[in-house]
Short mmCIF file of C-alpha atoms in Angstrom, two decimals:
data_model
loop_
_atom_site.label_atom_id
_atom_site.label_comp_id
_atom_site.label_asym_id
_atom_site.label_seq_id
_atom_site.Cartn_x
_atom_site.Cartn_y
_atom_site.Cartn_z
CA MET A 1 1.36 2.27 -9.42
CA THR A 2 0.75 5.12 -7.03
CA GLU A 3 0.97 8.22 -9.22
CA HIS A 4 -2.79 8.53 -9.70
CA VAL A 5 -3.37 8.36 -5.96
CA TRP A 6 -2.30 12.03 -5.67
CA SER A 7 -4.76 13.36 -8.28
CA TYR A 8 -8.50 13.94 -8.14
CA LYS A 9 -10.54 11.61 -10.34
CA SER A 10 -12.16 13.43 -13.24
CA THR A 11 -15.54 12.15 -11.98
CA SER A 12 -15.14 13.57 -8.44
CA GLY A 13 -16.58 16.96 -9.32
CA HIS A 14 -13.57 18.77 -7.87
CA LEU A 15 -12.93 22.25 -9.22
CA ALA A 16 -9.38 23.47 -8.76
CA GLY A 17 -9.25 26.44 -6.42
CA THR A 18 -12.35 25.42 -4.44
CA ASP A 19 -11.81 25.87 -0.69
CA LEU A 20 -12.70 22.52 0.88
CA THR A 21 -11.73 23.53 4.42
CA GLY A 22 -14.49 22.57 6.84
CA TYR A 23 -16.18 20.11 4.47
CA LYS A 24 -17.33 16.90 6.18
CA VAL A 25 -15.61 13.73 4.99
CA GLU A 26 -17.64 10.55 4.56
CA ALA A 27 -16.05 7.11 4.33
CA VAL A 28 -18.10 4.32 2.72
CA ASP A 29 -19.35 3.36 6.19
CA GLY A 30 -19.83 6.76 7.86
CA GLY A 31 -18.35 10.14 8.73
CA ILE A 32 -14.70 10.45 9.70
CA GLY A 33 -14.25 14.17 10.32
CA LYS A 34 -13.73 17.51 8.62
CA VAL A 35 -11.14 18.88 6.22
CA ASP A 36 -8.52 20.87 8.12
CA LYS A 37 -6.25 21.54 5.15
CA HIS A 38 -6.02 20.53 1.50
CA SER A 39 -3.86 20.88 -1.57
CA ASP A 40 -4.81 21.07 -5.24
CA GLU A 41 -1.22 20.76 -6.45
CA VAL A 42 -1.09 18.66 -9.62
CA GLY A 43 0.31 15.22 -8.81
CA ASP A 44 0.32 15.96 -5.06
CA ALA A 45 -3.29 16.75 -4.16
CA TYR A 46 -4.54 15.64 -0.76
CA LEU A 47 -6.86 16.30 2.17
CA VAL A 48 -5.84 16.55 5.82
CA VAL A 49 -8.81 15.40 7.88
CA ASP A 50 -9.30 16.25 11.55
CA THR A 51 -10.97 13.13 12.92
CA GLY A 52 -12.08 14.82 16.15
CA VAL A 53 -13.24 12.29 18.74
CA TRP A 54 -13.48 9.41 16.25
CA ILE A 55 -9.70 8.80 16.47
CA PHE A 56 -8.99 11.06 19.42
CA GLY A 57 -6.55 13.82 18.56
CA LYS A 58 -5.53 12.32 15.24
CA GLU A 59 -5.39 13.83 11.80
CA VAL A 60 -5.23 11.69 8.69
CA LEU A 61 -3.92 12.51 5.24
CA LEU A 62 -6.01 11.24 2.34
CA PRO A 63 -4.65 11.39 -1.21
CA ALA A 64 -7.05 13.09 -3.63
CA GLY A 65 -7.43 9.81 -5.53
CA ALA A 66 -9.53 8.46 -2.64
CA VAL A 67 -12.19 11.12 -3.32
CA THR A 68 -15.14 9.74 -5.27
CA ARG A 69 -17.47 12.73 -5.09
CA ILE A 70 -17.61 16.27 -3.76
CA ASP A 71 -20.99 17.74 -2.88
CA PRO A 72 -20.55 21.53 -2.65
CA GLU A 73 -24.19 22.08 -1.68
CA ASP A 74 -23.97 19.86 1.43
CA GLN A 75 -20.23 20.57 1.87
CA LYS A 76 -19.40 16.86 1.96
CA ILE A 77 -16.58 14.86 0.43
CA TYR A 78 -17.08 11.15 -0.18
CA VAL A 79 -14.10 8.77 -0.21
CA ASP A 80 -13.80 5.15 -1.34
CA ARG A 81 -12.32 3.85 1.90
CA THR A 82 -13.80 2.34 5.04
CA LYS A 83 -13.30 3.90 8.43
CA GLU A 84 -11.06 0.94 9.33
CA GLN A 85 -8.82 1.45 6.27
CA ILE A 86 -8.43 5.12 7.15
CA LYS A 87 -7.79 4.35 10.82
CA ASN A 88 -5.07 1.84 9.85
CA ALA A 89 -3.29 4.20 7.45
CA PRO A 90 0.25 5.36 8.28
CA GLU A 91 -0.03 8.07 10.92
CA PHE A 92 -0.14 11.60 9.56
CA GLN A 93 3.00 13.50 10.48
CA ARG A 94 2.61 17.17 9.68
CA ASP A 95 6.36 17.87 9.75
CA LYS A 96 7.22 14.97 7.42
CA HIS A 97 4.53 15.06 4.77
CA LEU A 98 5.84 18.09 2.91
CA GLY A 99 9.54 17.32 2.73
CA ASP A 100 10.03 13.58 3.12
CA PRO A 101 9.70 11.64 -0.16
CA GLY A 102 9.84 8.32 1.75
CA TYR A 103 6.79 9.26 3.81
CA HIS A 104 4.97 10.42 0.67
CA GLN A 105 5.78 7.06 -0.97
CA GLU A 106 4.61 5.13 2.13
CA LEU A 107 1.22 6.86 2.05
CA GLY A 108 0.94 6.50 -1.72
CA THR A 109 1.70 2.79 -1.50
CA TYR A 110 -0.81 2.25 1.31
CA TYR A 111 -3.65 4.03 -0.47
CA GLY A 112 -2.61 2.83 -3.92
CA THR A 113 -2.80 -0.82 -2.95
CA ALA A 114 -5.47 -0.72 -0.24
CA GLY A 115 -8.28 0.40 -2.46
CA PRO A 116 -10.17 0.00 -5.68
CA PHE A 117 -7.91 2.27 -7.72
CA GLY A 118 -4.69 0.54 -6.67
CA SER A 119 -2.88 -2.25 -8.39
CA SER A 120 -3.93 -5.72 -7.45
CA PRO A 121 -1.69 -8.77 -7.24
CA VAL A 122 -1.65 -10.87 -10.41
#
């Protein structure tokens, strides 16, 4: 099940319409970069994170479901993934992510099964 991956958790503290651009993003084991772009669209909410020198020249797309908490005072977003999980995610392709349902599904599957909110094998 990957549909919840593209929605903010009710406990994240996200308020629709809040501009998250420039917020620092913290994985469970340290900072990964800053928000370059984001979407609040229902069922398709995400963050595009500029990783700077951490993964040189790479941007990553994180579904909103990975967000555990947003701290507007410190302008930080906390996600429930390790740096390694984020680094190993399918590469963000700016031209594909908006119009390619297969790419959307690939990311949703990766994040939906690679973390605590995904389905686990029975």
